[in-house]
N, CA and C atoms as an extended XYZ file, in Angstrom:
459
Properties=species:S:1:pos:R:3:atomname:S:1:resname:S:1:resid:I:1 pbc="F F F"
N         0.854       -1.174        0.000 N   UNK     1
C         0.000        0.000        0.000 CA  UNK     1
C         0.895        1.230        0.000 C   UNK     1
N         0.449        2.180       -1.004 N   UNK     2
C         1.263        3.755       -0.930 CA  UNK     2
C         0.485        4.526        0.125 C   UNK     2
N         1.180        5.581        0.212 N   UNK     3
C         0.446        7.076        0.494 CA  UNK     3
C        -0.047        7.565       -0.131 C   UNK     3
N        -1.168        8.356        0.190 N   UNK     4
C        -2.214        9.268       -0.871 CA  UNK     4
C        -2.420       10.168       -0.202 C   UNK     4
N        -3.679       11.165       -1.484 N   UNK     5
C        -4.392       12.174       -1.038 CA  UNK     5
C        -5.706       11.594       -1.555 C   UNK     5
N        -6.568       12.034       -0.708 N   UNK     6
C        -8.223       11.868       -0.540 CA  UNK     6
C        -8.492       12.992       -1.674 C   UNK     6
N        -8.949       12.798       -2.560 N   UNK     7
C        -9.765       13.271       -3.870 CA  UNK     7
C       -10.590       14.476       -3.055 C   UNK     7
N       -11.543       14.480       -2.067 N   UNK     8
C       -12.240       15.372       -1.300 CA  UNK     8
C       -11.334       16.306       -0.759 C   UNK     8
N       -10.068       15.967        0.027 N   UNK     9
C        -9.197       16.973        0.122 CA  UNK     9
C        -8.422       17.529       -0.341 C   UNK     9
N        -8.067       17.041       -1.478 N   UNK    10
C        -7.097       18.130       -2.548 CA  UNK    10
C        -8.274       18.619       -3.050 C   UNK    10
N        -9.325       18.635       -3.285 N   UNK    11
C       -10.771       19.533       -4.012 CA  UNK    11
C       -10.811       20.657       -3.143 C   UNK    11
N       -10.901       20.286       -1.606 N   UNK    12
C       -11.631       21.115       -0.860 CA  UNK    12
C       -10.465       22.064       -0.723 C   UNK    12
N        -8.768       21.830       -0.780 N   UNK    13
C        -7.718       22.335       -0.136 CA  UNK    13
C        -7.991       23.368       -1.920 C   UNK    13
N        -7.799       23.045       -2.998 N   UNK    14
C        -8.020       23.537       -3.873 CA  UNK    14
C        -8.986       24.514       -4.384 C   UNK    14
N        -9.979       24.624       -3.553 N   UNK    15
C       -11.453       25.880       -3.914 CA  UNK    15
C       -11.234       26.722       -3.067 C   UNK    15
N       -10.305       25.871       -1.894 N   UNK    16
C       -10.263       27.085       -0.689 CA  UNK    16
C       -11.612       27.014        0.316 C   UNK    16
N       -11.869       25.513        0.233 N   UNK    17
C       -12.998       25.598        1.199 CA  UNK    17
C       -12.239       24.804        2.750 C   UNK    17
N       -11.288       24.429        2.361 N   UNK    18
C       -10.347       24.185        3.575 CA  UNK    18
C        -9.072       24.989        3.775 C   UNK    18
N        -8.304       25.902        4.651 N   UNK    19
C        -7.409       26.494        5.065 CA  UNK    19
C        -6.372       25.651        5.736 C   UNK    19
N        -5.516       24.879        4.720 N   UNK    20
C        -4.361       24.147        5.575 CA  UNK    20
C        -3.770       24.768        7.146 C   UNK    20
N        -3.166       26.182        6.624 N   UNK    21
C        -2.695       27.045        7.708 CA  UNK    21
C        -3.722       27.038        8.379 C   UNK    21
N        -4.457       27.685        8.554 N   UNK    22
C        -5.676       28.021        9.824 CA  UNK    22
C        -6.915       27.133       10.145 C   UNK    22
N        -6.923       26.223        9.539 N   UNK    23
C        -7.816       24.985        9.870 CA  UNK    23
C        -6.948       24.190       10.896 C   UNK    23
N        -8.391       23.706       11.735 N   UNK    24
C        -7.857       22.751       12.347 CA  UNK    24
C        -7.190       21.376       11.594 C   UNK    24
N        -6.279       21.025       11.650 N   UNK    25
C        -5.294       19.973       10.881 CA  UNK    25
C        -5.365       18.400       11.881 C   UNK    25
N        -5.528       17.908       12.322 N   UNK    26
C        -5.307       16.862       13.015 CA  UNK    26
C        -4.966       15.352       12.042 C   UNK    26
N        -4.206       14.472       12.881 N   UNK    27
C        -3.735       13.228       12.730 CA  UNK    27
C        -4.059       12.028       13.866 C   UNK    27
N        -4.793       10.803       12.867 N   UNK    28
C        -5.332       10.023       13.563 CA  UNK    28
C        -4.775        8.577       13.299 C   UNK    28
N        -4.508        8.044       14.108 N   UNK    29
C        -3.831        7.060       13.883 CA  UNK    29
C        -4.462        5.166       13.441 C   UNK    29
N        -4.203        4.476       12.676 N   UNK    30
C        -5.150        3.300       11.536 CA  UNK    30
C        -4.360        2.594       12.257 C   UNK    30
N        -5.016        1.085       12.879 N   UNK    31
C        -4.415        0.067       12.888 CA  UNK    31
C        -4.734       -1.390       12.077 C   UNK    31
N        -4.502       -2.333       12.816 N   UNK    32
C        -4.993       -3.155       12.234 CA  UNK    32
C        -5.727       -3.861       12.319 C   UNK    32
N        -6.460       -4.251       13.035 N   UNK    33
C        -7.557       -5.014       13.863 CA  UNK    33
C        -8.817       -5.402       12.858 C   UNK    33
N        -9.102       -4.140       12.295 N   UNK    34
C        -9.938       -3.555       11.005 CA  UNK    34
C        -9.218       -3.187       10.284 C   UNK    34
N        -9.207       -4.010        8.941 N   UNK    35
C        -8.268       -3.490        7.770 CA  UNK    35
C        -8.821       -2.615        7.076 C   UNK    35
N        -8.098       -1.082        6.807 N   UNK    36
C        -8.297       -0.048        6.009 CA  UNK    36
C        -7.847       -0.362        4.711 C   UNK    36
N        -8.331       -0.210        3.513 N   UNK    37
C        -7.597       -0.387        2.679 CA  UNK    37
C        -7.783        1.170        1.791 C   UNK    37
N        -6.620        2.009        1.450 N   UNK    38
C        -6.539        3.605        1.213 CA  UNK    38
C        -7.842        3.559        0.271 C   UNK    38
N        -8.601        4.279        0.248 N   UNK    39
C        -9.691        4.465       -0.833 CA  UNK    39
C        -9.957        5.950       -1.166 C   UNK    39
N        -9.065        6.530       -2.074 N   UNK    40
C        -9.160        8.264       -2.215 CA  UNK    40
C       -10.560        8.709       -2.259 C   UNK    40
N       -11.676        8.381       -2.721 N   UNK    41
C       -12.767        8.239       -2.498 CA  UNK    41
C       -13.547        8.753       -1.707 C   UNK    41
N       -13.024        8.118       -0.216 N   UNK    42
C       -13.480        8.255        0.681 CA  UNK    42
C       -14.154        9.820        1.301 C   UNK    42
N       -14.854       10.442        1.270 N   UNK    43
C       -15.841       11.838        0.912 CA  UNK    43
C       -15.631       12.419        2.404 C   UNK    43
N       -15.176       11.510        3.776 N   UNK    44
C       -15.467       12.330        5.009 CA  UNK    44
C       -14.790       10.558        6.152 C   UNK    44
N       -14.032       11.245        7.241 N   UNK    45
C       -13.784       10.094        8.085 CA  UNK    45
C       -14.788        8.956        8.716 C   UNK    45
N       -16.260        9.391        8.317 N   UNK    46
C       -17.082        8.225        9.333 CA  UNK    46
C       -17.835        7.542        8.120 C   UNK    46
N       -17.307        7.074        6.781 N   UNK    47
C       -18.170        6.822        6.163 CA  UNK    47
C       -17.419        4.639        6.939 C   UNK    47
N       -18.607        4.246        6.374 N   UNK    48
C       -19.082        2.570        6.921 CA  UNK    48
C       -17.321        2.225        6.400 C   UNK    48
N       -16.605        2.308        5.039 N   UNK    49
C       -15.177        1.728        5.597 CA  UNK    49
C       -14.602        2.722        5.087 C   UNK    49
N       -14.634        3.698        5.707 N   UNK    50
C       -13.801        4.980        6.162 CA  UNK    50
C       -13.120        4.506        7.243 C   UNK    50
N       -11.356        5.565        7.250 N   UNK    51
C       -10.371        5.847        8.454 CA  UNK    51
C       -10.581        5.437        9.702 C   UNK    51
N       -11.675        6.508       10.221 N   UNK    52
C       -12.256        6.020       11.616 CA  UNK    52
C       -12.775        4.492       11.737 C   UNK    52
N       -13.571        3.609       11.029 N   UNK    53
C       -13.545        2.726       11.218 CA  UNK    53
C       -12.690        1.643       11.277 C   UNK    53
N       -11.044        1.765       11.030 N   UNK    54
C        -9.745        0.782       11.476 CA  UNK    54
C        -8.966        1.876       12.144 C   UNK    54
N        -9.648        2.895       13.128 N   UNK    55
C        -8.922        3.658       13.944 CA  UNK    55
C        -7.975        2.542       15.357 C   UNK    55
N        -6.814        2.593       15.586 N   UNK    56
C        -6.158        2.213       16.198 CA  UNK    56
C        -6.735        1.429       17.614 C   UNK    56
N        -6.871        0.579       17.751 N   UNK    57
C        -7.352        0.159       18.939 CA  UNK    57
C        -6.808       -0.604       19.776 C   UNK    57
N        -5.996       -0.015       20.786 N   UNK    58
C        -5.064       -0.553       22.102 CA  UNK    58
C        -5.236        0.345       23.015 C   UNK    58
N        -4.727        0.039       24.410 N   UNK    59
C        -5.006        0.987       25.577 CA  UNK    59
C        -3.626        1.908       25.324 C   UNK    59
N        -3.958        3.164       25.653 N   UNK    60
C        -3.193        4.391       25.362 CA  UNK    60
C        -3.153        5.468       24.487 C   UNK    60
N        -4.877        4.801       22.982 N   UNK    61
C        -4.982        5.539       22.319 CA  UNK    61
C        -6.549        5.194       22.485 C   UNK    61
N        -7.173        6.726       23.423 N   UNK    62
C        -8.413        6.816       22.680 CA  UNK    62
C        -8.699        6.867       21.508 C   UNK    62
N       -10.212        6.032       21.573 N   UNK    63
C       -10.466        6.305       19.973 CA  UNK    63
C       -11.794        7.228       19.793 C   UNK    63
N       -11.962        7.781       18.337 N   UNK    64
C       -13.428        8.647       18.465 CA  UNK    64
C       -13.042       10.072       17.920 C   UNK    64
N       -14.054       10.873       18.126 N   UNK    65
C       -13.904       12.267       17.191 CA  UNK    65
C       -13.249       12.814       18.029 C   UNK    65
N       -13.578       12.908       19.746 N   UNK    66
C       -13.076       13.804       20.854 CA  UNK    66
C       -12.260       13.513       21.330 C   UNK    66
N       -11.585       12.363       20.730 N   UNK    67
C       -10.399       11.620       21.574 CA  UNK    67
C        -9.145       12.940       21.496 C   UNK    67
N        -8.335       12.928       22.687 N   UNK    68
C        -7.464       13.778       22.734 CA  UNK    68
C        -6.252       12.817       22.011 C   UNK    68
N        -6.286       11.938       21.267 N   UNK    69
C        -5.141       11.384       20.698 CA  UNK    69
C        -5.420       11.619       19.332 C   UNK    69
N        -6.214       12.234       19.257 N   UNK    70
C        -6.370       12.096       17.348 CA  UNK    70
C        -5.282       13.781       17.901 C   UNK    70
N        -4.132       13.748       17.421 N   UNK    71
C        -3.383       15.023       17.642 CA  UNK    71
C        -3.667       16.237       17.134 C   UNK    71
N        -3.688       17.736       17.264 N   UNK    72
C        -3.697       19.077       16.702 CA  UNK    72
C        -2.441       18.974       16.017 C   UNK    72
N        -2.303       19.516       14.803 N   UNK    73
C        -0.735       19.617       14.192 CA  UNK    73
C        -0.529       21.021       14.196 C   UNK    73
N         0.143       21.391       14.879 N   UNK    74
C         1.002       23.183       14.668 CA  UNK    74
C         2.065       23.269       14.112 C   UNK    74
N         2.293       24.440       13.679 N   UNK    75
C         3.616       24.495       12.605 CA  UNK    75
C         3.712       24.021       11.275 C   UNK    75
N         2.426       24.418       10.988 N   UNK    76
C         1.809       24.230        9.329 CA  UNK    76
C         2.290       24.989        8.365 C   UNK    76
N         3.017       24.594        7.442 N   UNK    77
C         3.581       25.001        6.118 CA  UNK    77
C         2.646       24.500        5.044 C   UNK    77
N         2.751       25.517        3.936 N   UNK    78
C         2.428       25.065        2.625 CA  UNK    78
C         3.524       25.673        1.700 C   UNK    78
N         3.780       24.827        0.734 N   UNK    79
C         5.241       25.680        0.328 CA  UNK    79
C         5.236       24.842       -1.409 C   UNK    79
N         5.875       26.081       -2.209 N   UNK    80
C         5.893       25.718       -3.581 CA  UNK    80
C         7.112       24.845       -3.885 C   UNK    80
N         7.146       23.623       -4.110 N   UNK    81
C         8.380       22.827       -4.795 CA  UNK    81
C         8.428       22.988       -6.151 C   UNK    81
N         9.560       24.047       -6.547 N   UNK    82
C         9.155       24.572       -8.094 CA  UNK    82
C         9.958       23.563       -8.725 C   UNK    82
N        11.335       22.602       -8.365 N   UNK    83
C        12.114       21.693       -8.911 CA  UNK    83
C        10.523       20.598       -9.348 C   UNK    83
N        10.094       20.099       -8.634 N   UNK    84
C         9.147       18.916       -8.714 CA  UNK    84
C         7.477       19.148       -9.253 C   UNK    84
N         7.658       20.557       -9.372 N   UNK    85
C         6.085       21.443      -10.007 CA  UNK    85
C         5.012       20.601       -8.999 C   UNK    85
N         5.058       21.367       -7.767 N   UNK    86
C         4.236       20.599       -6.558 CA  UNK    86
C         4.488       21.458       -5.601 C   UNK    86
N         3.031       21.550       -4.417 N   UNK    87
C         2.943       22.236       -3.779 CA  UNK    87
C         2.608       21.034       -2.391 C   UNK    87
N         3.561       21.517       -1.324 N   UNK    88
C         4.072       20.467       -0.583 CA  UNK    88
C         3.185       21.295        1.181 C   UNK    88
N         2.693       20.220        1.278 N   UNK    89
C         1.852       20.521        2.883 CA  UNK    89
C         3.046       19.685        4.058 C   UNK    89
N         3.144       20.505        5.092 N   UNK    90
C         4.039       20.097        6.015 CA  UNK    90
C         3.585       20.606        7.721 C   UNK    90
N         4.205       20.203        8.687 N   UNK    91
C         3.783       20.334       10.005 CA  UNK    91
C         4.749       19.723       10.923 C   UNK    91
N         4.654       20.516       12.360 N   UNK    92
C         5.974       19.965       13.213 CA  UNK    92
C         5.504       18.443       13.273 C   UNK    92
N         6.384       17.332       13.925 N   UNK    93
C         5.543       15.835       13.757 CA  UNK    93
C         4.798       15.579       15.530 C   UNK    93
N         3.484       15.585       15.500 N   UNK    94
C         3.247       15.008       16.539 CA  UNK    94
C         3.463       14.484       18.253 C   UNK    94
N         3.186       14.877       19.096 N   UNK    95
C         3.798       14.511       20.311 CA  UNK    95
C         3.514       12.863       20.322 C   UNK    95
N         4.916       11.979       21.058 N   UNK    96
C         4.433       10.702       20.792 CA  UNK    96
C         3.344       10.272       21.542 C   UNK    96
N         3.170        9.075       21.571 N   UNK    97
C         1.694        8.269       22.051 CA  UNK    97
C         2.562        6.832       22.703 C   UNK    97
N         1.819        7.041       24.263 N   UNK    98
C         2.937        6.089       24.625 CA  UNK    98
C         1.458        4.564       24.681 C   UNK    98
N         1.893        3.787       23.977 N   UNK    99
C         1.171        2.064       23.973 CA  UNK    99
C         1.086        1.086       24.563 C   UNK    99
N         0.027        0.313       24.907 N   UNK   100
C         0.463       -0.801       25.305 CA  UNK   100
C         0.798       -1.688       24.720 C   UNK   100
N         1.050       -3.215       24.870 N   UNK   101
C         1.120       -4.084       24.098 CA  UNK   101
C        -0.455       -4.242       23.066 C   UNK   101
N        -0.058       -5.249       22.252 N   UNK   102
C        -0.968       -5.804       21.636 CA  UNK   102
C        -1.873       -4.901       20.399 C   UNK   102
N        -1.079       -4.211       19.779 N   UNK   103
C        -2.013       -3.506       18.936 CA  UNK   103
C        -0.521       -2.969       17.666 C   UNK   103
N        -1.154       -2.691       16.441 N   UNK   104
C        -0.184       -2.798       15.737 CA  UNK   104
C        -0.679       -1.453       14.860 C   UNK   104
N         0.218       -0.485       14.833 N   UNK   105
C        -0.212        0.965       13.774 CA  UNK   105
C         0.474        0.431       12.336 C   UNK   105
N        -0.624        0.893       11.611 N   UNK   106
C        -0.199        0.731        9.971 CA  UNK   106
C        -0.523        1.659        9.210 C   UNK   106
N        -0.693        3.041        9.850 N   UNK   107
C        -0.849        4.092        9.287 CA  UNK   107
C        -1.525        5.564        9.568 C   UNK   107
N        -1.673        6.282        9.151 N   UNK   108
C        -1.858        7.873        9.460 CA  UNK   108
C        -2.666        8.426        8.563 C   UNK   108
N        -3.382        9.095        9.096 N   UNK   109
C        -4.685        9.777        8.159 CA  UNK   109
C        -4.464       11.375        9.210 C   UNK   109
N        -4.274       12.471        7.995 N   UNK   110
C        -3.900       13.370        8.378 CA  UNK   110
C        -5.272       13.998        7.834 C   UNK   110
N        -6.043       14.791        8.610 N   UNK   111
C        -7.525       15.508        8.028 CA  UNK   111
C        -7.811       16.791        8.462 C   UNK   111
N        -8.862       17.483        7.471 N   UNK   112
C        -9.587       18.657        8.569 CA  UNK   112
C       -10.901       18.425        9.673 C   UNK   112
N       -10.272       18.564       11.041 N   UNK   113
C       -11.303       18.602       12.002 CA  UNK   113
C       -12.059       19.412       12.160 C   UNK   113
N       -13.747       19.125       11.741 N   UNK   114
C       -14.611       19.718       12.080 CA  UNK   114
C       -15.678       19.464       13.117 C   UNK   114
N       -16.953       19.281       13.624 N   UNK   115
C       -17.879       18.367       14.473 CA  UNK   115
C       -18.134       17.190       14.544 C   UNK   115
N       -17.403       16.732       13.305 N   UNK   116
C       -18.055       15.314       13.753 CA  UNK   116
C       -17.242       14.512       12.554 C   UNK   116
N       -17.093       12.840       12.696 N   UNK   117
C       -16.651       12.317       12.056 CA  UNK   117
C       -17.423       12.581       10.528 C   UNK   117
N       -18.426       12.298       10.830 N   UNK   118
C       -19.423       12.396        9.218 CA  UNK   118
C       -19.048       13.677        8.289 C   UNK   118
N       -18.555       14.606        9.022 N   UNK   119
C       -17.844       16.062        8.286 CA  UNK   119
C       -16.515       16.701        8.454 C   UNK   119
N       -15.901       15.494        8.782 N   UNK   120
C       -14.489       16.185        9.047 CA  UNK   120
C       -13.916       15.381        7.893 C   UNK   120
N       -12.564       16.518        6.702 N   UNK   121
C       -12.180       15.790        5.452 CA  UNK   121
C       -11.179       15.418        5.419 C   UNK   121
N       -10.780       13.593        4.865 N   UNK   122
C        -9.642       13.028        5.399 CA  UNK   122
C        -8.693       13.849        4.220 C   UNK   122
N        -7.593       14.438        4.118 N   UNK   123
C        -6.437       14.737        3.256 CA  UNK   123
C        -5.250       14.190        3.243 C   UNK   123
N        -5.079       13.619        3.647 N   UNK   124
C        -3.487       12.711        3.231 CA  UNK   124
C        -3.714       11.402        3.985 C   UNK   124
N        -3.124        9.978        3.297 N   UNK   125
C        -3.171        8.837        3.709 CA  UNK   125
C        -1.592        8.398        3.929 C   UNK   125
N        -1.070        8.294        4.998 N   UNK   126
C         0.353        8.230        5.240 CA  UNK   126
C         0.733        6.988        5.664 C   UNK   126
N         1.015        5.668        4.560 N   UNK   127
C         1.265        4.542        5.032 CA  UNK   127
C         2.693        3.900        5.474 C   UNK   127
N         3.300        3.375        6.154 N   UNK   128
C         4.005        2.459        6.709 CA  UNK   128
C         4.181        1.845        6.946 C   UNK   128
N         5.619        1.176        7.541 N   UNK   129
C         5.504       -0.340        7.756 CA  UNK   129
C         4.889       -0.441        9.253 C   UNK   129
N         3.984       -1.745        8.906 N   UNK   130
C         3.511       -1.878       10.727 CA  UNK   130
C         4.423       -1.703       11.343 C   UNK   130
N         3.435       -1.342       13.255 N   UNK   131
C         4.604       -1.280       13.950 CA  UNK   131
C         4.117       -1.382       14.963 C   UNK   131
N         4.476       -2.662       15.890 N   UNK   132
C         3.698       -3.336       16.710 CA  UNK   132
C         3.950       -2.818       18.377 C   UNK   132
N         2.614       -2.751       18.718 N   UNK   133
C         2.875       -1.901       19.803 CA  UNK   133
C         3.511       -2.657       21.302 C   UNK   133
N         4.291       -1.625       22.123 N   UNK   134
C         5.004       -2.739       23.394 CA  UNK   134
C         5.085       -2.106       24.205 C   UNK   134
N         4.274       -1.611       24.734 N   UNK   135
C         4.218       -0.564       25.616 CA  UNK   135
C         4.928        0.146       26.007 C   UNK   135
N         5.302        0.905       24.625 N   UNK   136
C         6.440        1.949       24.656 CA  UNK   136
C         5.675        3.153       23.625 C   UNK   136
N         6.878        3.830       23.548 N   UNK   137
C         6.312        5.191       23.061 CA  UNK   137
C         6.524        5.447       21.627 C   UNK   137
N         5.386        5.415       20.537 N   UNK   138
C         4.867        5.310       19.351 CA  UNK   138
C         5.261        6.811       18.720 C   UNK   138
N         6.339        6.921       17.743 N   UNK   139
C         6.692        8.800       16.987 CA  UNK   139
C         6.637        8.356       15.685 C   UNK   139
N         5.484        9.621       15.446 N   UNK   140
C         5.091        9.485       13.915 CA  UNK   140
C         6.003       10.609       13.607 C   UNK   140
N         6.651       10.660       12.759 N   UNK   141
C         8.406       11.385       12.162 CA  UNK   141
C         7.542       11.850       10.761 C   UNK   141
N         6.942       12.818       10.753 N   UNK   142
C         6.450       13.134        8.971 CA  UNK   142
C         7.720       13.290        7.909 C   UNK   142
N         7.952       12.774        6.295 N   UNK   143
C         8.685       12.326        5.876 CA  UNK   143
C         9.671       13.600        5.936 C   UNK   143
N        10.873       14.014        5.497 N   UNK   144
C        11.565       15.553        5.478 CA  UNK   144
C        10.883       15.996        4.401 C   UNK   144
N        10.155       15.795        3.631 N   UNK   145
C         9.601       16.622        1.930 CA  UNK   145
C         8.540       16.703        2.559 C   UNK   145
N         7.839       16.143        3.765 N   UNK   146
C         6.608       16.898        3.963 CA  UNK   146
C         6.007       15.793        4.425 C   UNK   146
N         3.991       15.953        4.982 N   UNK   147
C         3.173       15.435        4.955 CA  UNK   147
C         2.989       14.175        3.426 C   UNK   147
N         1.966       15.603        2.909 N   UNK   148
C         2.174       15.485        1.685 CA  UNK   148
C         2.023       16.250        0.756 C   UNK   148
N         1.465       15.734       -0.689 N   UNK   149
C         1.842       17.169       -1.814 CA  UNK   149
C         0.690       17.359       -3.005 C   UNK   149
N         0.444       18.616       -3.511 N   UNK   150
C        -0.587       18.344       -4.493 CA  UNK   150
C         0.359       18.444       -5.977 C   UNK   150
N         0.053       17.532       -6.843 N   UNK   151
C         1.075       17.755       -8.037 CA  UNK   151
C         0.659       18.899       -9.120 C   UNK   151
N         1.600       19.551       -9.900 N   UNK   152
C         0.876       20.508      -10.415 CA  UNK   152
C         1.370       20.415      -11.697 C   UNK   152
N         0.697       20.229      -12.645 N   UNK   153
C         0.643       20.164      -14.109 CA  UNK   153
C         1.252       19.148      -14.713 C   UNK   153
């Protein structure tokens, strides 16, 4: 599985109906329990096999819209990569998430938080290699080129 962008959020980041900089930005963390499989498609986080539904499930990460683990991202960049004709979304990475055993992360869904799962828009699908939890402390490291990127022409 690659990384993506959600079709709904490069639209919405693109009309300007979402504000990378001044929107709320949050990152929620996919495990495996419930297999996600990336679907750009996907129109909003609570659809039936939408994000939220293979949201991470072990003790140390609430799960849910209000969970204080779905993280705020500060230190939001948007920036022109004129070598690669692409415009590159970026953010400081996350405070870690400390785990217990028994639960395995396989990925990152970076979105705009609004009220509710049914209307908040997923924008970047950030996959990796599993990484099985041991009750230690879980750092999502965003790549050095960024989150991610919209390509341009």
């Amino acid at each position: 599985m690659a990384s993506g962008v959600f079709n709904i959020g490069a639209t919405s980041i693109g009309d300007g109906a979402i504000d990378f900089l001044t929107g709320t930005i949050k990152v929620m963390l996919i495990g495996t329990a419930t297999a996600y499989v990336f679907e750009p498609d996907n129109a909003n986080l609570g659809v039936a096999s939408g994000p939220s539904a293979s949201e991470l499930s072990v003790t140390g990460y609430a799960t849910g819209f209000a969970s204080a683990d779905r993280r705020t991202l500060a230190s939001k960049t948007v920036a022109s990569d004129l070598t690669n004709n692409r415009t590159t979304f970026d953010a400081a990475d996350p405070a870690a998430w400390t785990l217990s055993t028994g639960g395995t992360v396989a990925a990152a869904v970076v979105y705009h938080h609004l009220t509710s799962d049914a209307l908040s828009v997923p924008l970047f699908y950030l996959d990796f290699t599993d990484v099985p939890t041991n009750g230690s402390t879980f750092t999502l490291a965003f790549a050095a080129t960024g989150i991610g990127y919209l390509q341009n022409g």
